[in-house]
């Protein structure tokens, strides 16, 4: 049973004794309790309870996470400096430097919990995030403190309840998620959600209770069948049970993705805990043999952990026409999944601990502390008149770069790099190293050469291409999406270019940020998240409207070209029925270009061009015009060997800057040749053809005549696509077909 409020020190002491055996350290914890009891004597909480109950509850939560003795002492003493006439020197004398430093750090970020929240919010959050970067135990103590406060929130006046709940949901739950503290995150979300949106909370609670017995019976039956399958293999040791999804995460799926409650299949899921990593994979194999796995639902977070250190195998199976989500992991992974980064401060008997070393070890896996420090340093040296502007910037930028939805991208050697959703190749380059960012000219993404403004997605393998002649320019500020990359670009431009231009750019950036905020507000207020198209569709539409990127479009809205409502409904909606009319209304028909040309030469739009048959360029990828002997102007991909093999002198006189003629290409499809490297098995060709048919891809040619070497072969396919984004979607889907090794473009 959950302890809401701990009223007896014996509960804290017994829980600490379960994993701390050193009598001297246990005595220090008891000493901290007695000290807090004397100092808080006579102080009461709003519900009439002695204030001591709150610090006991905070310390009890810390013992449940198996935190070290110094952290438990700091939990018992965390309000001493703020609420009693005690100094840091007093604490240092009684409990030592480590405990005093922790209590002092917690106190520095506690003022926001009192009055005047709005006035000091930015300063509070700056201190909160910096404390996270300095010693993670500070934020863990604040989490334990906030957990008890949100559990007893009903004793606050209604207006204050809303403020505390909003702050808990937006700040503390986000940090808990980023630190991998899933159990804590779920409770903070649900309790805050109940205060902020009581009607929605009750509605989902009722939906869960309505068929709960039936769902639990289905899960029990599935567990029995899974257990029966696994016990046949004597060497497997495992535990298996059902787990329910928290209420706020169900609401999030219904709101953000427009799902009906009955369409959410993982409300009740099944978790399997094994004794080793090898057995996790063995269990997965046995279950995939027994049950039908759902394609595209397998995720291996053991081989590639999430950025919050979460590890597990995820899959979905079908049993008796019902879908079940399975999570398979070891007991150690289960512990980390529940308490996240706090696990690194789990007390181990006899271990000598260096806080700085621990912090470095955690950041190696979380990859957030150094980013916070970097952003803080950058903001400090910006030319702002008031501190609150700096603090507000830091708060916004940390939220955007670290606590927004993230993607996981790979380097060629397999290192996982985390970036905010919507990040580009340029952001990736700067994340690797500033020098790489400043000389980046493009990248190979999954083997395909792509421009700096290419938006990355989870699973992309990115190899940055650099050149000494490349330097940052103002256009890069619209390409980069992460604040870290944008700051680095601005710093370079400030050092090497004329200052007056910077003001113009800064004004534009403010306009863009303001419009983005208005669009986001409109979407949230009208609960339209689920209707918004994915980024590739939006970018395709913006290109049709002759905008280079989303920032340019926002700038046009700021200039009065469109209203926010028109932009959302007719451009961002994935089911926009008015888009064709909208395109016509914006006069997309070319007037001064050759309507039959797929590509046009800069400054000579009426000259006839032809797409080269050797490299088969397709719309929206980089192209170059080339004056061929006796064949006019041929349009190639820049990586085409027929271009690369020419000498520099020949190239200079015969290459032309060429761009796609979007109004002409919008209704056409183009041939693209791909090679599919595969491991031979019966039915593979049928799987590939069926998938392409399902995706409605016109197949022009398939060449399966090749010799197998070590059961491996190559399939050559020519398909028709409208542009590079569609080709990427198709190849991404093909890669999910079992036994396909790699897919590359063919150059004839």
XYZ file of C-alpha atoms in Angstrom:
748
model
C 0.000 0.000 0.000
C 1.313 3.474 -0.906
C 2.444 5.699 1.976
C 1.020 9.187 1.332
C 2.467 10.786 4.463
C 5.145 9.244 6.669
C 4.470 10.105 10.326
C 7.030 7.946 12.065
C 10.831 8.011 11.746
C 10.910 4.235 12.321
C 9.456 3.745 8.817
C 12.334 5.743 7.328
C 14.897 3.998 9.503
C 13.641 0.467 8.754
C 13.598 1.145 5.013
C 17.153 2.547 5.197
C 18.269 -0.482 7.246
C 17.084 -2.790 4.459
C 20.070 -1.746 2.327
C 22.418 0.281 4.591
C 24.203 -1.971 7.106
C 26.828 0.459 8.426
C 25.757 1.404 11.973
C 27.711 4.666 11.914
C 25.928 5.862 8.765
C 22.531 4.839 10.162
C 23.344 6.826 13.306
C 24.047 9.900 11.139
C 20.594 9.553 9.542
C 18.984 9.323 12.995
C 20.979 12.373 14.120
C 19.629 14.365 11.133
C 16.067 13.352 12.094
C 16.497 14.489 15.705
C 18.053 17.763 14.541
C 15.136 18.420 12.146
C 12.618 17.523 14.867
C 14.035 20.169 17.208
C 14.350 22.851 14.491
C 10.818 22.335 13.087
C 9.229 22.125 16.559
C 5.840 23.875 16.558
C 5.673 24.352 12.761
C 2.495 23.089 11.064
C 1.387 22.369 7.531
C -1.876 23.750 6.083
C -3.769 20.579 7.027
C -2.651 20.887 10.672
C -0.006 18.128 10.518
C 3.380 18.789 12.145
C 5.792 20.082 9.488
C 8.128 17.230 10.475
C 5.797 14.799 8.629
C 6.748 16.473 5.344
C 10.511 16.040 5.791
C 9.942 12.444 6.977
C 7.896 11.756 3.832
C 10.612 13.278 1.648
C 13.292 11.121 3.296
C 11.064 8.028 3.081
C 10.702 8.491 -0.684
C 14.502 8.728 -0.971
C 14.960 5.447 0.920
C 12.513 3.729 -1.433
C 14.893 4.690 -4.270
C 17.837 3.323 -2.188
C 19.657 6.677 -2.134
C 22.919 7.112 -0.236
C 23.013 8.201 3.464
C 24.125 11.790 2.703
C 21.100 12.289 0.407
C 18.700 10.884 3.026
C 20.152 13.248 5.642
C 19.758 16.159 3.212
C 16.145 15.068 2.622
C 15.436 15.264 6.362
C 17.110 18.669 6.543
C 16.034 20.134 3.178
C 13.844 22.927 4.651
C 16.078 23.758 7.641
C 17.885 26.742 6.085
C 14.713 28.286 4.687
C 12.275 27.774 7.556
C 14.466 27.909 10.668
C 17.282 30.173 12.009
C 19.989 27.709 10.920
C 23.057 28.588 8.844
C 25.103 26.589 6.336
C 27.999 26.786 8.786
C 25.817 25.151 11.471
C 24.990 22.281 9.127
C 28.607 21.857 8.040
C 29.687 21.634 11.661
C 27.015 19.051 12.547
C 26.847 16.920 9.367
C 29.865 17.717 7.197
C 30.438 19.563 3.922
C 28.622 17.123 1.572
C 25.284 17.215 3.423
C 25.476 20.986 3.967
C 26.184 21.587 0.269
C 23.200 19.451 -0.768
C 20.824 21.236 1.641
C 22.123 24.644 0.530
C 21.640 23.745 -3.151
C 18.074 22.523 -2.520
C 17.302 25.748 -0.608
C 18.510 27.922 -3.503
C 15.886 26.437 -5.817
C 13.044 26.326 -3.262
C 11.831 29.932 -3.159
C 9.531 29.352 -6.114
C 7.467 27.002 -3.968
C 6.435 29.972 -1.829
C 4.919 33.252 -3.017
C 5.370 35.463 -6.121
C 5.837 32.517 -8.492
C 5.330 34.511 -11.683
C 7.912 37.183 -10.838
C 10.744 34.776 -10.070
C 9.797 31.816 -12.255
C 12.623 32.219 -14.749
C 15.284 32.657 -12.061
C 13.931 29.649 -10.183
C 13.976 27.413 -13.247
C 17.491 28.531 -14.158
C 18.668 27.524 -10.678
C 16.697 24.291 -10.872
C 18.262 23.245 -14.184
C 21.760 24.306 -13.104
C 21.405 22.302 -9.881
C 20.597 19.303 -12.067
C 23.866 19.844 -13.929
C 25.894 20.363 -10.753
C 24.748 17.397 -8.637
C 21.798 15.288 -9.705
C 20.980 14.442 -6.077
C 19.700 18.014 -5.601
C 16.922 17.502 -8.137
C 16.201 14.005 -6.775
C 15.618 15.525 -3.314
C 13.368 18.168 -4.936
C 11.495 15.353 -6.707
C 10.908 13.518 -3.411
C 9.798 16.821 -1.861
C 7.432 17.603 -4.759
C 5.991 14.064 -4.716
C 4.746 14.525 -1.152
C 3.456 18.029 -1.941
C 1.423 16.824 -4.934
C 0.064 13.904 -2.874
C -1.272 16.380 -0.304
C -2.273 19.146 -2.750
C -5.951 19.035 -1.743
C -5.139 21.115 1.375
C -4.143 24.132 -0.740
C -6.700 26.687 -1.928
C -8.053 25.810 -5.439
C -6.225 28.619 -7.265
C -2.870 27.617 -5.794
C -3.581 23.940 -6.548
C -3.778 24.806 -10.255
C -0.480 26.713 -10.177
C 1.387 23.917 -8.364
C -0.140 21.193 -10.555
C 0.742 23.071 -13.771
C 4.324 23.549 -12.621
C 4.538 19.868 -11.609
C 3.269 18.661 -14.973
C 5.354 21.027 -17.097
C 8.626 20.994 -15.130
C 8.955 18.123 -12.667
C 7.236 15.414 -14.738
C 9.358 16.422 -17.755
C 12.560 16.163 -15.722
C 11.440 12.815 -14.283
C 10.880 11.546 -17.829
C 14.290 12.795 -18.990
C 15.960 11.152 -15.966
C 14.149 7.870 -16.673
C 12.167 7.913 -13.392
C 9.082 6.375 -14.972
C 7.125 5.485 -11.828
C 7.606 8.981 -10.441
C 6.750 10.566 -13.794
C 3.479 8.604 -14.019
C 2.349 9.621 -10.532
C 3.287 13.292 -10.978
C 1.419 13.365 -14.311
C -1.735 11.673 -13.051
C -2.050 13.715 -9.865
C -1.399 17.003 -11.711
C -3.799 16.010 -14.496
C -6.560 15.316 -11.939
C -6.218 18.874 -10.593
C -5.850 20.679 -13.934
C -8.437 18.749 -15.980
C -10.786 17.021 -13.492
C -13.504 16.299 -16.090
C -11.121 14.631 -18.569
C -9.448 12.739 -15.718
C -12.776 11.381 -14.510
C -13.887 10.513 -18.040
C -10.790 8.378 -18.708
C -10.954 6.828 -15.222
C -14.534 5.739 -15.943
C -13.541 4.323 -19.343
C -10.764 2.291 -17.696
C -13.072 0.952 -14.968
C -15.879 0.146 -17.424
C -14.293 -2.977 -18.981
C -11.391 -3.413 -16.573
C -12.404 -6.902 -15.412
C -12.736 -8.083 -19.001
C -9.343 -6.616 -20.020
C -7.622 -8.098 -16.978
C -9.114 -11.501 -17.762
C -7.807 -11.280 -21.342
C -4.337 -10.367 -20.060
C -4.429 -13.217 -17.505
C -5.297 -15.678 -20.287
C -2.461 -14.361 -22.459
C -0.024 -14.601 -19.519
C -1.025 -18.240 -18.946
C -0.396 -19.050 -22.620
C 2.967 -17.234 -22.600
C 4.009 -18.979 -19.389
C 3.021 -22.349 -20.890
C 5.205 -21.579 -23.924
C 8.251 -20.522 -21.905
C 8.243 -23.208 -19.164
C 8.967 -25.798 -21.865
C 12.478 -24.353 -21.935
C 13.898 -25.436 -18.590
C 16.897 -23.094 -18.554
C 14.757 -19.950 -18.775
C 14.185 -18.072 -15.527
C 11.531 -15.399 -15.698
C 8.730 -13.572 -13.936
C 5.656 -12.314 -15.791
C 2.843 -9.929 -14.899
C 0.455 -7.351 -16.365
C 0.909 -3.608 -15.963
C -1.527 -0.780 -16.610
C -0.885 2.484 -18.465
C -1.211 5.688 -16.431
C -4.220 7.931 -17.044
C -2.339 10.955 -18.389
C -0.476 8.872 -20.998
C -3.852 7.548 -22.240
C -5.149 11.131 -22.434
C -2.000 12.158 -24.322
C -2.556 9.425 -26.923
C -6.216 10.385 -27.319
C -5.454 14.121 -27.566
C -2.225 14.194 -29.549
C -3.001 11.342 -31.933
C -6.783 11.570 -32.106
C -7.177 7.940 -31.006
C -10.355 6.486 -29.640
C -10.011 4.843 -26.222
C -10.745 1.419 -27.729
C -7.917 1.859 -30.260
C -5.239 2.073 -27.543
C -3.945 -1.489 -27.273
C -1.404 -1.065 -24.476
C -3.772 0.099 -21.702
C -2.937 -3.250 -20.144
C 0.381 -4.702 -21.237
C 2.561 -7.641 -20.224
C 6.016 -7.370 -18.709
C 8.491 -10.272 -18.584
C 11.502 -10.043 -16.266
C 14.384 -12.446 -16.969
C 17.743 -13.122 -15.315
C 20.046 -12.255 -18.245
C 20.228 -10.316 -21.489
C 20.698 -13.551 -23.475
C 17.502 -14.970 -22.013
C 15.614 -11.777 -22.908
C 16.435 -12.363 -26.578
C 15.699 -16.098 -26.227
C 12.251 -15.322 -24.757
C 11.579 -12.897 -27.617
C 12.478 -15.589 -30.164
C 10.279 -18.259 -28.563
C 7.288 -15.891 -28.356
C 7.685 -14.746 -31.975
C 7.656 -18.415 -33.019
C 4.517 -19.147 -31.006
C 2.493 -15.963 -31.621
C 2.070 -13.640 -34.601
C 4.203 -10.516 -34.079
C 2.909 -7.194 -35.450
C 5.252 -5.791 -38.155
C 7.051 -2.583 -37.237
C 6.308 -2.905 -33.513
C 9.597 -4.522 -32.451
C 11.980 -2.121 -30.695
C 15.370 -3.112 -29.299
C 16.161 -0.661 -26.505
C 18.712 -3.086 -25.039
C 21.115 -2.728 -27.972
C 20.306 1.001 -28.345
C 19.098 2.375 -24.968
C 16.921 5.484 -24.841
C 18.600 8.728 -23.843
C 17.187 8.374 -20.300
C 19.012 5.012 -19.898
C 15.837 2.966 -20.419
C 16.548 -0.559 -21.699
C 14.030 -3.204 -22.770
C 12.785 -5.242 -25.709
C 9.350 -4.139 -26.963
C 7.126 -6.124 -29.273
C 3.411 -6.610 -29.942
C 1.798 -10.000 -30.538
C -1.647 -11.236 -31.562
C -3.401 -13.861 -29.416
C -7.034 -14.828 -30.018
C -7.646 -11.690 -32.132
C -6.367 -9.382 -29.376
C -3.165 -7.306 -29.516
C -0.791 -7.382 -26.542
C 2.263 -5.199 -25.974
C 5.170 -7.098 -24.412
C 8.150 -5.618 -22.569
C 11.043 -8.004 -21.910
C 13.990 -7.009 -19.711
C 16.257 -8.043 -16.838
C 15.625 -7.253 -13.159
C 18.431 -4.665 -13.285
C 16.807 -2.982 -16.303
C 13.471 -3.032 -14.471
C 15.039 -1.216 -11.512
C 16.583 1.390 -13.820
C 13.252 1.752 -15.657
C 11.523 2.615 -12.380
C 14.076 4.946 -10.741
C 16.181 6.008 -13.746
C 19.222 8.189 -13.039
C 18.634 7.865 -9.277
C 19.892 4.276 -9.652
C 23.416 5.658 -10.136
C 23.294 6.965 -6.578
C 21.983 3.658 -5.212
C 23.928 2.945 -2.050
C 26.451 0.096 -2.195
C 28.041 -1.071 1.024
C 31.699 -0.044 1.339
C 31.810 1.947 -1.907
C 33.828 5.175 -1.831
C 31.971 7.758 -3.898
C 33.175 10.915 -5.653
C 30.167 13.159 -6.479
C 32.000 14.687 -9.473
C 32.915 11.273 -10.859
C 29.337 10.017 -10.375
C 27.962 13.096 -12.121
C 30.290 12.526 -15.092
C 29.267 8.854 -15.315
C 25.573 9.778 -15.361
C 26.043 12.510 -17.981
C 27.892 10.057 -20.217
C 24.582 8.202 -20.480
C 22.040 11.022 -20.129
C 23.926 13.602 -22.207
C 22.203 16.610 -20.621
C 24.354 18.201 -17.903
C 27.055 19.612 -20.182
C 24.384 20.921 -22.567
C 22.721 22.828 -19.693
C 26.046 24.336 -18.661
C 26.869 25.261 -22.275
C 23.501 26.977 -22.793
C 23.868 28.837 -19.504
C 27.357 30.052 -20.450
C 26.162 31.194 -23.879
C 23.173 33.065 -22.395
C 25.358 34.789 -19.788
C 27.461 36.459 -22.453
C 24.612 37.638 -24.651
C 23.921 41.360 -24.698
C 20.736 41.443 -22.636
C 19.822 44.364 -20.407
C 18.109 42.397 -17.670
C 18.861 39.132 -15.909
C 15.292 37.914 -16.256
C 15.691 37.949 -20.056
C 18.728 35.663 -19.741
C 16.875 33.384 -17.328
C 13.802 33.259 -19.561
C 15.972 32.384 -22.567
C 17.707 29.596 -20.667
C 14.401 28.184 -19.435
C 12.949 28.126 -22.966
C 16.083 26.753 -24.592
C 16.584 23.945 -22.090
C 12.950 22.918 -22.524
C 13.314 22.945 -26.316
C 16.682 21.165 -26.509
C 16.395 18.687 -23.634
C 12.808 18.169 -22.492
C 10.898 18.242 -25.782
C 10.136 15.147 -27.865
C 13.418 13.608 -28.973
C 14.771 11.565 -31.871
C 17.621 9.039 -31.770
C 20.106 9.260 -34.638
C 23.175 7.086 -35.248
C 26.714 7.896 -36.304
C 28.366 5.476 -38.793
C 30.151 3.722 -35.893
C 26.863 3.105 -34.075
C 26.944 5.860 -31.436
C 23.441 7.109 -30.546
C 22.985 10.906 -30.709
C 19.827 12.460 -29.224
C 18.290 15.576 -30.755
C 14.957 17.419 -30.440
C 12.256 16.406 -32.925
C 12.600 18.475 -36.108
C 16.411 18.702 -35.930
C 18.377 18.905 -39.168
C 21.711 17.580 -40.409
C 23.242 20.919 -39.363
C 22.048 20.413 -35.759
C 23.552 16.917 -35.793
C 26.893 18.266 -37.049
C 27.107 20.866 -34.276
C 26.093 18.252 -31.682
C 29.091 16.129 -32.726
C 31.561 19.046 -32.572
C 31.494 22.800 -33.231
C 34.294 22.530 -35.801
C 32.402 19.839 -37.709
C 29.293 22.025 -37.653
C 31.145 25.061 -38.989
C 32.561 23.115 -41.970
C 29.547 20.878 -42.725
C 28.451 20.829 -46.367
C 25.913 17.989 -46.187
C 25.704 14.360 -45.122
C 24.974 10.854 -46.211
C 21.754 9.874 -44.464
C 21.230 6.118 -44.706
C 23.673 6.144 -47.633
C 21.880 8.925 -49.539
C 23.562 12.324 -49.907
C 21.356 14.980 -48.297
C 21.470 18.749 -47.824
C 22.082 20.502 -44.486
C 18.400 21.397 -44.082
C 17.270 17.740 -44.246
C 15.085 16.942 -41.228
C 16.280 13.803 -39.436
C 14.185 11.042 -37.909
C 14.794 8.296 -35.373
C 16.968 5.498 -36.754
C 18.761 7.585 -39.408
C 22.464 6.819 -39.835
C 24.220 10.121 -40.524
C 27.730 10.615 -41.892
C 28.661 14.317 -42.053
C 30.622 15.587 -45.067
C 32.868 18.607 -44.438
C 34.938 21.008 -46.541
C 37.480 23.621 -45.423
C 35.924 26.168 -47.789
C 32.490 25.959 -46.106
C 31.700 28.632 -43.490
C 28.539 29.477 -41.505
C 26.209 32.085 -43.022
C 22.933 33.761 -42.048
C 20.867 31.148 -43.912
C 22.108 28.602 -41.397
C 20.115 30.343 -38.653
C 16.916 29.244 -40.392
C 18.240 25.714 -40.973
C 19.409 25.028 -37.386
C 16.604 24.144 -34.968
C 18.521 23.517 -31.725
C 19.421 26.543 -29.644
C 22.936 25.198 -29.120
C 23.660 25.157 -32.870
C 22.027 28.555 -33.397
C 24.134 30.128 -30.628
C 27.323 28.706 -32.134
C 26.382 30.056 -35.583
C 25.573 33.504 -34.125
C 28.862 33.543 -32.258
C 30.770 32.814 -35.472
C 28.835 35.480 -37.409
C 29.363 38.049 -34.653
C 33.098 37.498 -34.837
C 33.412 37.601 -38.624
C 30.690 39.842 -40.071
C 29.298 43.362 -39.824
C 27.096 44.014 -36.790
C 24.150 45.947 -38.385
C 22.915 42.839 -40.222
C 22.540 41.012 -36.927
C 19.740 43.316 -35.753
C 17.648 42.565 -38.837
C 18.105 38.848 -38.322
C 17.294 39.196 -34.628
C 14.036 41.025 -35.454
C 13.047 38.275 -37.880
C 13.831 35.596 -35.337
C 11.544 37.295 -32.795
C 8.734 37.436 -35.364
C 9.221 33.760 -36.242
C 9.240 32.720 -32.565
C 6.081 34.758 -31.917
C 4.201 33.170 -34.840
C 5.287 29.667 -33.811
C 3.971 30.388 -30.323
C 0.642 31.621 -31.742
C 0.308 28.515 -33.945
C 1.108 26.214 -31.013
C -1.389 28.067 -28.804
C -4.099 27.801 -31.474
C -3.481 24.056 -31.883
C -3.580 23.457 -28.125
C -6.635 25.605 -27.413
C -8.641 23.884 -30.148
C -7.189 20.402 -29.382
C -6.060 19.901 -32.978
C -2.726 18.114 -32.423
C -3.999 14.850 -33.896
C -4.986 16.574 -37.169
C -1.544 18.052 -37.891
C 0.338 16.484 -40.819
C 3.820 15.053 -40.408
C 6.834 17.244 -41.140
C 7.553 15.768 -44.599
C 4.017 16.585 -45.837
C 4.216 20.112 -44.423
C 7.627 20.744 -45.989
C 6.358 19.445 -49.342
C 3.442 21.877 -49.208
C 5.706 24.761 -48.237
C 7.963 24.027 -51.196
C 4.927 24.168 -53.477
C 4.179 27.571 -51.983
C 7.812 28.578 -52.689
C 8.958 28.718 -49.070
C 12.409 27.320 -48.367
C 11.456 26.194 -44.867
C 8.963 26.534 -42.022
C 10.659 29.649 -40.608
C 10.188 31.490 -43.911
C 6.501 30.536 -43.843
C 6.159 31.888 -40.281
C 7.809 35.108 -41.403
C 5.209 35.403 -44.172
C 2.411 34.951 -41.603
C 4.002 37.677 -39.477
C 3.942 39.916 -42.547
C 0.185 39.379 -42.963
C 0.272 36.954 -45.914
C -1.910 34.465 -44.024
C -3.794 34.334 -40.742
C -2.770 31.793 -38.082
C -6.107 30.011 -38.502
C -5.699 29.792 -42.293
C -2.139 28.509 -41.930
C -3.192 25.745 -39.509
C -6.358 24.602 -41.247
C -5.250 24.784 -44.845
C -1.517 24.061 -44.649
C -0.851 22.075 -41.478
C -3.944 19.837 -41.396
C -3.100 16.392 -42.764
C -6.660 16.026 -44.125
C -6.810 19.519 -45.641
C -9.445 19.289 -48.377
C -8.935 22.911 -49.356
C -5.261 22.619 -50.176
C -5.758 22.291 -53.945
C -7.972 25.386 -53.985
C -5.503 27.139 -51.767
C -2.661 26.385 -54.194
C -4.673 27.742 -57.072
C -5.550 30.835 -55.067
C -1.871 31.532 -54.469
C -1.147 31.524 -58.242
C 1.313 28.683 -58.514
C 1.159 28.411 -62.303
C 4.533 29.421 -63.747
C 4.528 32.464 -65.989
C 8.120 33.001 -66.922
C 9.366 29.399 -66.999
C 9.084 26.527 -69.415
C 6.134 24.553 -68.011
C 7.530 21.338 -69.531
C 10.968 21.574 -67.906
C 11.393 19.467 -64.758
C 14.411 21.577 -63.833
C 15.320 25.145 -64.713
C 18.671 26.859 -65.105
C 19.304 29.897 -62.926
C 18.814 33.169 -64.882
C 17.726 31.204 -67.981
C 14.408 29.541 -67.056
C 13.221 28.907 -70.628
C 16.227 26.879 -71.777
C 15.333 23.230 -72.372
C 16.796 20.711 -69.889
C 16.705 16.910 -69.663
C 17.023 14.648 -66.635
C 20.096 12.415 -66.940
C 19.383 8.689 -67.282
C 22.637 7.719 -65.561
C 21.797 8.917 -62.035
C 18.017 9.475 -62.348
C 17.599 12.631 -60.215
C 14.196 13.141 -58.592
C 12.494 16.288 -57.235
C 13.627 17.900 -53.990
C 17.136 16.445 -54.034
C 20.280 18.374 -54.944
C 20.887 18.712 -58.701
C 23.342 20.339 -61.093
C 23.022 21.252 -64.775
C 25.732 20.038 -67.161
C 26.305 21.090 -70.759
C 26.753 17.768 -72.579
C 28.485 17.555 -75.949
C 25.774 17.464 -78.596
C 22.994 16.637 -76.096
C 22.114 20.015 -74.558
C 21.784 20.531 -70.821
C 21.525 17.340 -68.764
C 20.484 17.497 -65.105
C 22.500 15.238 -62.786
C 22.839 14.489 -59.107
C 26.048 16.137 -57.756
C 27.420 12.706 -56.757
C 26.970 11.246 -60.255
C 30.307 9.738 -61.431
C 29.824 11.333 -64.854
C 30.128 14.711 -63.125
C 32.720 13.756 -60.539
C 35.066 12.256 -63.156
C 35.348 15.546 -65.036
C 38.367 17.717 -64.311
C 37.866 20.944 -62.347
C 38.609 22.988 -65.462
C 35.973 21.148 -67.521
C 33.418 21.400 -64.713
C 33.863 25.126 -64.279
C 32.937 25.857 -67.869
C 30.130 23.336 -68.237
C 28.204 23.194 -64.938
C 25.154 25.369 -64.291
C 23.198 26.192 -61.139
C 19.916 24.356 -61.573
C 16.767 24.059 -59.444
C 13.596 22.010 -59.600
C 10.647 23.609 -61.393
C 8.140 22.793 -58.641
C 4.949 23.840 -60.456
C 5.927 21.505 -63.314
C 6.961 18.551 -61.125
C 4.047 18.597 -58.711
C 1.817 16.244 -60.747
C 4.527 14.037 -62.256
C 6.331 10.906 -61.119
C 9.941 9.980 -61.838
C 11.914 6.791 -62.232
C 14.279 5.857 -59.430
C 16.523 2.787 -59.459
C 17.416 1.033 -56.207
C 19.501 -1.970 -55.202
C 18.157 -4.207 -52.445
C 20.814 -6.324 -50.716
C 19.211 -9.339 -49.070
C 19.718 -12.648 -47.301
C 18.004 -15.274 -49.430
C 14.869 -16.984 -48.147
C 11.637 -18.378 -49.652
C 8.948 -15.753 -50.211
C 11.218 -12.702 -49.930
C 10.481 -11.425 -53.455
C 6.754 -11.867 -52.847
C 7.044 -9.874 -49.576
C 8.806 -7.030 -51.393
C 6.273 -6.898 -54.243
C 3.332 -7.103 -51.823
C 4.735 -4.233 -49.765
C 5.282 -2.045 -52.846
C 1.741 -2.808 -54.014
C 0.411 -1.977 -50.554
C 2.257 1.356 -50.698
C 0.794 1.937 -54.194
C 4.270 2.212 -55.744
C 4.395 1.843 -59.565
C 7.003 -0.863 -60.359
C 8.740 -0.372 -63.710
C 11.253 -3.232 -63.582
C 12.577 -5.939 -61.266
C 15.828 -7.770 -62.019
C 16.282 -10.801 -59.765
C 18.903 -12.520 -61.952
C 21.996 -12.586 -59.784
C 24.362 -15.104 -58.260
C 24.046 -15.791 -54.555
C 27.262 -15.530 -52.536
C 26.997 -16.963 -49.007
C 23.198 -16.895 -49.425
C 23.307 -13.156 -50.094
C 22.031 -11.498 -53.268
C 21.145 -8.170 -54.890
C 17.782 -7.200 -56.357
C 17.544 -4.300 -58.819
C 14.235 -2.436 -58.884
C 13.058 0.618 -60.828
C 10.031 2.384 -59.353
C 8.242 5.688 -59.942
C 8.066 8.331 -57.227
C 7.020 12.022 -57.043
C 10.133 13.075 -55.123
C 12.927 12.269 -52.685
C 10.697 12.302 -49.574
C 8.494 9.581 -51.038
C 11.555 7.517 -51.977
C 12.836 7.782 -48.397
C 9.445 6.596 -47.087
C 9.480 3.590 -49.444
C 13.051 2.528 -48.664
C 12.387 2.961 -44.935
C 9.387 0.613 -45.216
C 11.368 -1.912 -47.275
C 14.135 -2.032 -44.664
C 11.615 -3.390 -42.178
C 11.064 -6.507 -44.323
C 12.917 -9.414 -42.634
C 16.259 -10.401 -44.280
C 16.740 -7.144 -46.194
C 20.267 -6.009 -45.356
C 20.662 -2.667 -47.124
C 19.103 -0.471 -49.829
C 21.056 1.935 -52.059
C 20.353 4.082 -55.125
C 21.691 2.807 -58.467
C 23.779 4.966 -60.758
C 23.686 3.415 -64.242
